GROMACS .gro file of N, CA, C and O in nm:
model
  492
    1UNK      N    1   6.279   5.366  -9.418
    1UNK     CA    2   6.151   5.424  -9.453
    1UNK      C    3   6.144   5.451  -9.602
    1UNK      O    4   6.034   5.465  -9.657
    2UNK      N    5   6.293   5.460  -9.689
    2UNK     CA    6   6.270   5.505  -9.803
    2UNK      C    7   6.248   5.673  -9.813
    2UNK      O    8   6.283   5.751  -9.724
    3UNK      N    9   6.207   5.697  -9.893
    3UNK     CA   10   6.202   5.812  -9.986
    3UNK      C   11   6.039   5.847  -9.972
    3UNK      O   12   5.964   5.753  -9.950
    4UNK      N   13   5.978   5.999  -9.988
    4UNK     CA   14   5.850   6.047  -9.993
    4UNK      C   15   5.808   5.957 -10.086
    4UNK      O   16   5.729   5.866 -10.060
    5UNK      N   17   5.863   5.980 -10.209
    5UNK     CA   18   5.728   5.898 -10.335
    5UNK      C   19   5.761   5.757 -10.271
    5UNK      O   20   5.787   5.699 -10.377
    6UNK      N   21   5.778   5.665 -10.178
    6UNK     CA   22   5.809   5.499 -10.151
    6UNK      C   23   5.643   5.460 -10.064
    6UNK      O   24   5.581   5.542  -9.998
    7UNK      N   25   5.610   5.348 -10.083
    7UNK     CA   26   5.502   5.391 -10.051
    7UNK      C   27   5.527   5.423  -9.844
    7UNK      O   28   5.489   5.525  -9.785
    8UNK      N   29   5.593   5.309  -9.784
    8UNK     CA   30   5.621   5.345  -9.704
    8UNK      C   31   5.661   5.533  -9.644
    8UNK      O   32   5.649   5.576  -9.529
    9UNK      N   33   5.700   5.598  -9.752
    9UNK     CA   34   5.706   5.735  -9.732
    9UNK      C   35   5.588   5.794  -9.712
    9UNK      O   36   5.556   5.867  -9.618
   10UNK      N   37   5.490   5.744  -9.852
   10UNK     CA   38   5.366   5.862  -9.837
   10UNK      C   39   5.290   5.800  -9.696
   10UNK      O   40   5.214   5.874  -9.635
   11UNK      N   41   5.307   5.699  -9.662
   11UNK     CA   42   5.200   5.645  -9.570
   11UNK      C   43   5.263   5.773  -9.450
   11UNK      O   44   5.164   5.841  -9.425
   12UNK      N   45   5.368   5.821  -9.382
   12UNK     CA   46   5.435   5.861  -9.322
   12UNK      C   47   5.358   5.995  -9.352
   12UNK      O   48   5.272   6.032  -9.272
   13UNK      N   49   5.384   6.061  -9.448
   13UNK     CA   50   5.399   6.149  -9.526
   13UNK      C   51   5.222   6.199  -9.467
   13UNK      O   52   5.203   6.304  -9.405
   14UNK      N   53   5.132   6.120  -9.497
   14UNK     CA   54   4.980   6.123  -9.514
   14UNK      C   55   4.959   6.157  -9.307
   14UNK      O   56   4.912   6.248  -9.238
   15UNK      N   57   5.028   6.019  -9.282
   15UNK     CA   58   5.037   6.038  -9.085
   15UNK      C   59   5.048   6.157  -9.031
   15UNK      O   60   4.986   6.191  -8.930
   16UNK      N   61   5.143   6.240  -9.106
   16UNK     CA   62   5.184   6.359  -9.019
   16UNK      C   63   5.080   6.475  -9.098
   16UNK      O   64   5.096   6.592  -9.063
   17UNK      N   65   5.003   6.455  -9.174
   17UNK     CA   66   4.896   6.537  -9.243
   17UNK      C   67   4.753   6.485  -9.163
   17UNK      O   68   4.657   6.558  -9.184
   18UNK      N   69   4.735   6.400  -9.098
   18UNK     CA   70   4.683   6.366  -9.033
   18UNK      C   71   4.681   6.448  -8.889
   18UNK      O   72   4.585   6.495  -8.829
   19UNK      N   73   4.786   6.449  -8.865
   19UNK     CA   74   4.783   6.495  -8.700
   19UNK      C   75   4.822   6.667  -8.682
   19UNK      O   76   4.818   6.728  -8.575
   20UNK      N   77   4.865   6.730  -8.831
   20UNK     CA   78   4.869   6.859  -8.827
   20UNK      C   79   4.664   6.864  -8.893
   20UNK      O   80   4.589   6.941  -8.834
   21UNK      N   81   4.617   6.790  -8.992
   21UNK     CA   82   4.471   6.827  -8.937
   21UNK      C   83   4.428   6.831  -8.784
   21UNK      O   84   4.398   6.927  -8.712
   22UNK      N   85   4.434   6.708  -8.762
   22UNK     CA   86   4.377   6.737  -8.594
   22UNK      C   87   4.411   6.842  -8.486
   22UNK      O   88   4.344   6.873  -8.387
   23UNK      N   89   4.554   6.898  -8.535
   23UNK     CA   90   4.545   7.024  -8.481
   23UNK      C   91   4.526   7.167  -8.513
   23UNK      O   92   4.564   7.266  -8.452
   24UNK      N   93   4.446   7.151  -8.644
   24UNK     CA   94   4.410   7.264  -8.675
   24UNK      C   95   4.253   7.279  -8.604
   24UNK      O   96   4.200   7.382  -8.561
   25UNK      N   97   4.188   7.109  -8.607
   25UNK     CA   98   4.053   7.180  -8.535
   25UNK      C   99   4.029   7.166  -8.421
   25UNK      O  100   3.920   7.136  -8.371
   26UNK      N  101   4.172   7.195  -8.345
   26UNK     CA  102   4.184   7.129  -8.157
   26UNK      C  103   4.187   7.005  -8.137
   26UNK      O  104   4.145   6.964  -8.028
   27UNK      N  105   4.231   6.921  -8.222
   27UNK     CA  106   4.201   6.722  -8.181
   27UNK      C  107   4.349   6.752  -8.139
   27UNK      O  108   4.407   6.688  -8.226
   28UNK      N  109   4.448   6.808  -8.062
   28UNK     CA  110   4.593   6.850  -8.063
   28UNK      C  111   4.605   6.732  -7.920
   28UNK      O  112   4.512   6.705  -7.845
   29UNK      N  113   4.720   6.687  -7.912
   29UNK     CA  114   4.781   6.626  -7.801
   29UNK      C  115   4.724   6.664  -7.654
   29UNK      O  116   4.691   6.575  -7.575
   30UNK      N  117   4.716   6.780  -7.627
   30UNK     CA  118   4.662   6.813  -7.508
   30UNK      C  119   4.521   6.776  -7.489
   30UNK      O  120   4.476   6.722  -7.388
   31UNK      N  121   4.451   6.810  -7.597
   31UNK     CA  122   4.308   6.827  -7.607
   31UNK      C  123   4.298   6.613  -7.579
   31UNK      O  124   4.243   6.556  -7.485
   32UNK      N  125   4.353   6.565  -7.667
   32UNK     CA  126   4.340   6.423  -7.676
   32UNK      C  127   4.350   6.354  -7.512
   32UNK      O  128   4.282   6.265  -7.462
   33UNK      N  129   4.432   6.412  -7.469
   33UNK     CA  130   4.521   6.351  -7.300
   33UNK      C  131   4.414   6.396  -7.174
   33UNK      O  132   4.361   6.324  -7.089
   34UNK      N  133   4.404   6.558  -7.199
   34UNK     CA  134   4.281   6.633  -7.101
   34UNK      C  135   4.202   6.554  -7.144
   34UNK      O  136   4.185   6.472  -7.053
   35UNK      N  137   4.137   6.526  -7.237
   35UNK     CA  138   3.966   6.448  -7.225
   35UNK      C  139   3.993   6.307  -7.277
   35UNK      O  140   3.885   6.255  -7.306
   36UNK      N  141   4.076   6.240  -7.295
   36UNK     CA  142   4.124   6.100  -7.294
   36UNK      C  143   4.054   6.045  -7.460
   36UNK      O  144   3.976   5.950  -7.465
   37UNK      N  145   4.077   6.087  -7.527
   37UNK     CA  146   4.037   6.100  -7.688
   37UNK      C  147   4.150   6.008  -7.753
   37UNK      O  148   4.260   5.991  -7.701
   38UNK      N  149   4.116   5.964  -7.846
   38UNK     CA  150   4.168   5.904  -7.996
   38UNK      C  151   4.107   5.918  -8.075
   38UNK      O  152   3.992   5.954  -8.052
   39UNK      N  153   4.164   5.891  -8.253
   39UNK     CA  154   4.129   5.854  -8.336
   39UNK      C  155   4.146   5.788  -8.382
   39UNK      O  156   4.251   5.767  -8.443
   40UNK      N  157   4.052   5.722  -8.376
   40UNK     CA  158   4.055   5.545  -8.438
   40UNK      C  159   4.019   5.548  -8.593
   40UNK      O  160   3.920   5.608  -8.635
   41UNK      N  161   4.071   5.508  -8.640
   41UNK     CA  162   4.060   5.518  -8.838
   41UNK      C  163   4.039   5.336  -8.859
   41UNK      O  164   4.113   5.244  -8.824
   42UNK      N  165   3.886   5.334  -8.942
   42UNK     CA  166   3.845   5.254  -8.983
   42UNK      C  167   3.832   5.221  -9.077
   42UNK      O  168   3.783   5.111  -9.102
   43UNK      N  169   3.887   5.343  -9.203
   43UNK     CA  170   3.906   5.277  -9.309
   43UNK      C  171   4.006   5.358  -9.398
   43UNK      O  172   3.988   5.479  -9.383
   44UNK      N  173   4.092   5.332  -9.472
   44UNK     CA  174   4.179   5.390  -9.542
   44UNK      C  175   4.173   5.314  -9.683
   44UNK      O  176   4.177   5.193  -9.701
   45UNK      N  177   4.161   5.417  -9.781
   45UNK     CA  178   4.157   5.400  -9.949
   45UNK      C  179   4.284   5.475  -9.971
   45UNK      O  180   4.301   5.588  -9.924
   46UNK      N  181   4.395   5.399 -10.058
   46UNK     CA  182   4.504   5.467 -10.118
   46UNK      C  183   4.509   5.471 -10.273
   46UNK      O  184   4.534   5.365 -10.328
   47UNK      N  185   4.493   5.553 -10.330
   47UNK     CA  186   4.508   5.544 -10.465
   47UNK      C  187   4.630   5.654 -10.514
   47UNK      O  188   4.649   5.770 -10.479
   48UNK      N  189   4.718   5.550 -10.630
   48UNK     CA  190   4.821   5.586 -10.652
   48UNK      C  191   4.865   5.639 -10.787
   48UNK      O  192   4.884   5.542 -10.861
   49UNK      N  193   4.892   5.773 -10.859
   49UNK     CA  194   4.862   5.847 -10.964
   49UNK      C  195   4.979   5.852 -11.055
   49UNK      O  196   4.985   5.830 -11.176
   50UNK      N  197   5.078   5.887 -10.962
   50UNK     CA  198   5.166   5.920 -11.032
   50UNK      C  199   5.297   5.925 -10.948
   50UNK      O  200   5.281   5.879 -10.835
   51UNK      N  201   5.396   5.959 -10.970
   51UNK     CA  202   5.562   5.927 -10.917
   51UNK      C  203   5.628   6.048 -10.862
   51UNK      O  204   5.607   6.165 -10.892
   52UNK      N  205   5.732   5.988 -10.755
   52UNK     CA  206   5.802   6.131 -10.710
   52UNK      C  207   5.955   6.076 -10.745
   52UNK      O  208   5.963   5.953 -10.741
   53UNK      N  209   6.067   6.139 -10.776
   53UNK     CA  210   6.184   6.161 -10.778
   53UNK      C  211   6.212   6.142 -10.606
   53UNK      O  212   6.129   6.146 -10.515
   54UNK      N  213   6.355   6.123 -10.602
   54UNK     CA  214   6.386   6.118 -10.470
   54UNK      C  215   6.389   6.263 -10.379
   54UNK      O  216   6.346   6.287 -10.266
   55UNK      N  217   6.451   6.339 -10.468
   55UNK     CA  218   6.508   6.455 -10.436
   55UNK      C  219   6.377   6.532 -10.492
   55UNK      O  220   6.402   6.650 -10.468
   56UNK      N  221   6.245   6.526 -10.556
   56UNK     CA  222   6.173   6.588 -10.606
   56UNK      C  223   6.035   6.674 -10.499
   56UNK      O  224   5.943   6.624 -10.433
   57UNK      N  225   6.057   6.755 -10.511
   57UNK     CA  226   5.953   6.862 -10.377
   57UNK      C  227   5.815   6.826 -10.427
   57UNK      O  228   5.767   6.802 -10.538
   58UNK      N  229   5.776   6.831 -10.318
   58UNK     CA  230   5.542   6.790 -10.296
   58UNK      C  231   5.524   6.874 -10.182
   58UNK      O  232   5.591   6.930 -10.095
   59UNK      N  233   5.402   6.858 -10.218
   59UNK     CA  234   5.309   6.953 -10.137
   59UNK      C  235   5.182   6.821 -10.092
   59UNK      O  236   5.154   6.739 -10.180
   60UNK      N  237   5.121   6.810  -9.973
   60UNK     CA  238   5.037   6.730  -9.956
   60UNK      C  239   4.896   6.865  -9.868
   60UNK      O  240   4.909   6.945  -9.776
   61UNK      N  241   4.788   6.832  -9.949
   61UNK     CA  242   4.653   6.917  -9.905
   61UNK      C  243   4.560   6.826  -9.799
   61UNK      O  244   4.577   6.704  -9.805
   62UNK      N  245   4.484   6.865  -9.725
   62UNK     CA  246   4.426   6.800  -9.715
   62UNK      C  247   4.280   6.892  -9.676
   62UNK      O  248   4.273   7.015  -9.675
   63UNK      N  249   4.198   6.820  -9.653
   63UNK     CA  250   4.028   6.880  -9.635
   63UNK      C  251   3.960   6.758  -9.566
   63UNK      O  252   3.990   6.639  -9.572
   64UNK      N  253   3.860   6.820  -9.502
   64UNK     CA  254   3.775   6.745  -9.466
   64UNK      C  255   3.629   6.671  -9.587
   64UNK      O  256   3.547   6.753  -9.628
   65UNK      N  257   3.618   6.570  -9.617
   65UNK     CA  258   3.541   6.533  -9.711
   65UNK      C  259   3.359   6.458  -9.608
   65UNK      O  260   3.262   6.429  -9.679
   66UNK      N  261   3.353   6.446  -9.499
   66UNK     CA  262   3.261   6.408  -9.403
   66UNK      C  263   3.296   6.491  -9.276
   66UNK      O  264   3.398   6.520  -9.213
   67UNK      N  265   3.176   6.513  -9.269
   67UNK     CA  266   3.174   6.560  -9.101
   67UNK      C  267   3.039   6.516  -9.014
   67UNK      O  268   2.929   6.572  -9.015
   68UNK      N  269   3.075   6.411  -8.945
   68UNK     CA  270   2.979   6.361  -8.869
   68UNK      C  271   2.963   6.347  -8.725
   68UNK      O  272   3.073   6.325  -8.673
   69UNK      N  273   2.873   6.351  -8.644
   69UNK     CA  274   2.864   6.394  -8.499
   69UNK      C  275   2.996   6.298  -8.414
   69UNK      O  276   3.021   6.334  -8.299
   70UNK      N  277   3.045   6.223  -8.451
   70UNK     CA  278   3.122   6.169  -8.409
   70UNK      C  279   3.283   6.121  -8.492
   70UNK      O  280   3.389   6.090  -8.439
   71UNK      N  281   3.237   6.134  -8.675
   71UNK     CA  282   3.342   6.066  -8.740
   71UNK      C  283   3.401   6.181  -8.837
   71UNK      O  284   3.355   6.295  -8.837
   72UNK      N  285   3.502   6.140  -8.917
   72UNK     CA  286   3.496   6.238  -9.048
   72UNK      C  287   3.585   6.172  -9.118
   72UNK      O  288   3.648   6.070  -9.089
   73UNK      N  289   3.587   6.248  -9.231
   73UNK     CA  290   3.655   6.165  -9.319
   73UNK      C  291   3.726   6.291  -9.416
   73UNK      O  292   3.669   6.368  -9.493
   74UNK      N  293   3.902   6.279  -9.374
   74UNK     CA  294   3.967   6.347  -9.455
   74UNK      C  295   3.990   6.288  -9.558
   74UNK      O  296   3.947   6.174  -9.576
   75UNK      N  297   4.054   6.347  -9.639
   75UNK     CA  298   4.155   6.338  -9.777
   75UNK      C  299   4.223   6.432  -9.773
   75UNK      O  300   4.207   6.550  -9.741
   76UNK      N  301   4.358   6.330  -9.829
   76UNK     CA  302   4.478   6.405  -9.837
   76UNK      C  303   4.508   6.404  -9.978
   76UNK      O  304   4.459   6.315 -10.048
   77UNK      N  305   4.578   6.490 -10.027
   77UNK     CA  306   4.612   6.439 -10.201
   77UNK      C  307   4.786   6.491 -10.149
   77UNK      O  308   4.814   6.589 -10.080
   78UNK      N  309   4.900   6.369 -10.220
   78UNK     CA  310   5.037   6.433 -10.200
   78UNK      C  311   5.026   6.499 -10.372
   78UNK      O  312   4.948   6.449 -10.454
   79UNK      N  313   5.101   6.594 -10.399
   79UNK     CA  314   5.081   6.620 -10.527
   79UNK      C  315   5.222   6.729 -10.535
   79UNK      O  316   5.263   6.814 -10.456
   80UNK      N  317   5.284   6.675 -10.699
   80UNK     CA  318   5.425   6.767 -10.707
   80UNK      C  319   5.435   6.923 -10.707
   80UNK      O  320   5.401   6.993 -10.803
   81UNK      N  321   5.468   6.954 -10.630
   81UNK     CA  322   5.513   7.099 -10.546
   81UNK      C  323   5.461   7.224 -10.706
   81UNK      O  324   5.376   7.312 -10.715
   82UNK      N  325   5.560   7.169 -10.800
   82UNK     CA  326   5.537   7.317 -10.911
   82UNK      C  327   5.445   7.302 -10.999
   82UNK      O  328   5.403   7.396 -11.066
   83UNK      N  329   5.392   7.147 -11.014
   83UNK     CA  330   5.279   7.141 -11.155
   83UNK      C  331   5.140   7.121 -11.062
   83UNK      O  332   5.046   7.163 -11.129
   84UNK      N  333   5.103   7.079 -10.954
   84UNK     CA  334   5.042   7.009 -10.883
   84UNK      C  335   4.953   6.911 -10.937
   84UNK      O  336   4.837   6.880 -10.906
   85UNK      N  337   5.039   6.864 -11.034
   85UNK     CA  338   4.986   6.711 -11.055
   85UNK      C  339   4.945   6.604 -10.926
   85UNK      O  340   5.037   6.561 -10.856
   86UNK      N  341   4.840   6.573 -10.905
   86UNK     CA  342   4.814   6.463 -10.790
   86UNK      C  343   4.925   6.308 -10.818
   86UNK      O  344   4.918   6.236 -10.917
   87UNK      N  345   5.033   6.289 -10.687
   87UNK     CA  346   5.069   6.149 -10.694
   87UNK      C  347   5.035   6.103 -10.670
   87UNK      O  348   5.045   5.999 -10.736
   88UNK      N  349   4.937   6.092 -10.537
   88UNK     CA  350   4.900   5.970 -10.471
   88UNK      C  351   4.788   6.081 -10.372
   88UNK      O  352   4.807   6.188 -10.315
   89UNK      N  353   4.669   5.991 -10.389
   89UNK     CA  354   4.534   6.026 -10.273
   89UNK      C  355   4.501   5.930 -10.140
   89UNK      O  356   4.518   5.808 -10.150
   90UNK      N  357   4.466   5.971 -10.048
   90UNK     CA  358   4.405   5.893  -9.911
   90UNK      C  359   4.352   5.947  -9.887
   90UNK      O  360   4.359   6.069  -9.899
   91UNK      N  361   4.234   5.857  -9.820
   91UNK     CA  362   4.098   5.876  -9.810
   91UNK      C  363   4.047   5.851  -9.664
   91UNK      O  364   3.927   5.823  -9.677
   92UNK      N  365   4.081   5.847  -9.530
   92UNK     CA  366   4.070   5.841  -9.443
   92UNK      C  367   3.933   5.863  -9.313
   92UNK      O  368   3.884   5.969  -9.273
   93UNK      N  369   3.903   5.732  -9.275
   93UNK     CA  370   3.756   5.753  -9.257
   93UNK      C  371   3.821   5.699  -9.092
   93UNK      O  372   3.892   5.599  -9.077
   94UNK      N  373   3.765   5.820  -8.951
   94UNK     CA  374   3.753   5.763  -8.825
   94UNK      C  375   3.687   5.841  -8.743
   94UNK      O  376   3.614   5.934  -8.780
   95UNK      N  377   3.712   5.805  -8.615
   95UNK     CA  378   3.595   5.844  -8.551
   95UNK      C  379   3.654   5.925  -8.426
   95UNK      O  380   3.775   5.912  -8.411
   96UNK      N  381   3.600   5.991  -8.351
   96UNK     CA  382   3.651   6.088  -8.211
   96UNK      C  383   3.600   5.957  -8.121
   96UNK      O  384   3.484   5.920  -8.106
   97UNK      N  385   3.777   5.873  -8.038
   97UNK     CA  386   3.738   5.787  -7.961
   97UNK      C  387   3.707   5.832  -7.812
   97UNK      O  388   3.799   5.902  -7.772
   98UNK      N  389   3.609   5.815  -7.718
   98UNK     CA  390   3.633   5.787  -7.552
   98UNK      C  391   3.716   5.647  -7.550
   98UNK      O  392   3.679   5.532  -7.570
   99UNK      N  393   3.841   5.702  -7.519
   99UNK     CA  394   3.911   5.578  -7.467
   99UNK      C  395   3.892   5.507  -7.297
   99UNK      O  396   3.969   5.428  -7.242
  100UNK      N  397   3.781   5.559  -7.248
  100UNK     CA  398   3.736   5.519  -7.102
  100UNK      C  399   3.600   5.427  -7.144
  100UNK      O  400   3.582   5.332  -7.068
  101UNK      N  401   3.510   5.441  -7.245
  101UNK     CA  402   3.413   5.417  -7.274
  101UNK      C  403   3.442   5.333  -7.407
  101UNK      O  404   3.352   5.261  -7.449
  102UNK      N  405   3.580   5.340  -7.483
  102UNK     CA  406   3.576   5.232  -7.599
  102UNK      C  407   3.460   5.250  -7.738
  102UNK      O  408   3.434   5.183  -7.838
  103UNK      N  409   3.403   5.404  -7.666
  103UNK     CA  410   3.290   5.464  -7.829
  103UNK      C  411   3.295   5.566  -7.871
  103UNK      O  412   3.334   5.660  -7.801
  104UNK      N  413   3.268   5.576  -7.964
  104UNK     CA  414   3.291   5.693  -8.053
  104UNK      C  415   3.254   5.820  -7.940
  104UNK      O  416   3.201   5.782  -7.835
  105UNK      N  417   3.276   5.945  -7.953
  105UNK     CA  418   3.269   6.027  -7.900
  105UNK      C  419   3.184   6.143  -7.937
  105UNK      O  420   3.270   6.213  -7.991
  106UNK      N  421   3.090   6.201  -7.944
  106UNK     CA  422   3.060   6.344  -8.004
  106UNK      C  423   3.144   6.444  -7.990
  106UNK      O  424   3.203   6.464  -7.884
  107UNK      N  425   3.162   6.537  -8.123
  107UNK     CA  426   3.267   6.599  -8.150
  107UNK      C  427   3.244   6.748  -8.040
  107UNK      O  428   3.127   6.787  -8.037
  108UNK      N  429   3.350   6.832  -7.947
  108UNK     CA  430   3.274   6.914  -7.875
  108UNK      C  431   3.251   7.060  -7.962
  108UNK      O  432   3.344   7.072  -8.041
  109UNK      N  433   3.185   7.139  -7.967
  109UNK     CA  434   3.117   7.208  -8.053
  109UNK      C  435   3.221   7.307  -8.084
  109UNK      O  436   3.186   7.370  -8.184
  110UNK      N  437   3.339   7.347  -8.038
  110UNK     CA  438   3.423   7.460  -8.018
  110UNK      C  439   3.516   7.343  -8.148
  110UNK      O  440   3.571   7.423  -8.224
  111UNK      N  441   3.548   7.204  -8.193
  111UNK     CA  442   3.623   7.161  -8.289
  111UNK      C  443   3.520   7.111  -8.432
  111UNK      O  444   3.558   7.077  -8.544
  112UNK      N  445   3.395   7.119  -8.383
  112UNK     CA  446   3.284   7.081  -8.490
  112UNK      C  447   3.300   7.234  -8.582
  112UNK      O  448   3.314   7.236  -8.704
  113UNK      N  449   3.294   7.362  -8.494
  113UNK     CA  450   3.317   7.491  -8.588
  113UNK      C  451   3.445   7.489  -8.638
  113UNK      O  452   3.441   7.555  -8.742
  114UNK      N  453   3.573   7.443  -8.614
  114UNK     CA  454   3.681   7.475  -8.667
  114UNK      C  455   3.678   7.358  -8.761
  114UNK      O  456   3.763   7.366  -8.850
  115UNK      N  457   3.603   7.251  -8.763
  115UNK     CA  458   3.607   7.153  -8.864
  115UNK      C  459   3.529   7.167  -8.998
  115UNK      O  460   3.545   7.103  -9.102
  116UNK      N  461   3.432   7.276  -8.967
  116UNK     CA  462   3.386   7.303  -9.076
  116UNK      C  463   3.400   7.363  -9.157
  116UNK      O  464   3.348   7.359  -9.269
  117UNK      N  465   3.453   7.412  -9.125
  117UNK     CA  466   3.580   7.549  -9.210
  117UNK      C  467   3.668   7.502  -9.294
  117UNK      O  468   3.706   7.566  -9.392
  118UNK      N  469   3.723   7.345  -9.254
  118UNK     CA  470   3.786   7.244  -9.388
  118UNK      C  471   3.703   7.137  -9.424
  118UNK      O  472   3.757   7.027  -9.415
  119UNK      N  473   3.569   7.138  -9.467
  119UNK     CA  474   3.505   7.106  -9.526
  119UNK      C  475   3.518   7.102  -9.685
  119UNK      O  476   3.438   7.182  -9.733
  120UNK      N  477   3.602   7.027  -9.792
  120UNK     CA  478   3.569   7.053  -9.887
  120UNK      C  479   3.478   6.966 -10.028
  120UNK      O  480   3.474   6.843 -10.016
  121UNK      N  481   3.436   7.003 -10.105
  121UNK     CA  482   3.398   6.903 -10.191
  121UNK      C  483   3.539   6.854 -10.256
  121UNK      O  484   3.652   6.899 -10.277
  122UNK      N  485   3.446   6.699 -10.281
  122UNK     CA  486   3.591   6.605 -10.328
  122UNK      C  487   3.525   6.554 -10.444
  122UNK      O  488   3.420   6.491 -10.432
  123UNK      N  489   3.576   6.574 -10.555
  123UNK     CA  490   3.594   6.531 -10.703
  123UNK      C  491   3.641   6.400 -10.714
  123UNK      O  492   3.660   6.350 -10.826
   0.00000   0.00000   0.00000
């Protein structure tokens, strides 16, 4: 897999920032299995800033940048732990799947309020 700053790392790195979002606004394993859910990601932008050391500590943020009846679109920024210089950004655009139905899903209103709460503007 390499190292965090490899890109293979941040992609990893971004994955698991991914799925600790989804369980901050209930998209959590259970919630996905009980109502037969995915997220299907349709588009990913990586842009790459700056460098990590092997041994060098980050911090990765993330926010919601879209929130739509069915999709959203995080960003993550990985960025070095003590200066928080940005290394590397993703831009992550998908949708709440019915995996019985193969379509997007409307979001249920009890994760639309906890999603809005990481709503942020993106620069």
């Amino acid at each position: 897999m390499g190292g965090p700053g490899s890109l293979a790392g941040m992609v990893h790195r971004f994955t698991d920032a991914c799925i600790q979002a989804g369980s901050a606004i209930g998209m959590d394993a259970e919630f996905m299995e009980k109502e037969r859910r995915g997220f299907s990601t349709f588009e990913l932008a990586l842009r790459l800033s700056g460098a990590l050391s092997l041994d060098e500590p980050f911090r990765i943020d993330t926010g919601i940048a879209h929130l739509g009846n069915s999709s959203l679109r995080l960003v993550h920024r990985m960025c070095h732990a003590q200066s928080g210089q940005e290394i590397a950004r993703l831009g992550q655009y998908g949708v709440n799947l019915d995996l019985d139905a193969r379509r997007p899903a409307k979001f249920p209103d009890d994760i639309r309020e906890r999603a809005t709460a990481l709503v942020v503007p993106v620069a």
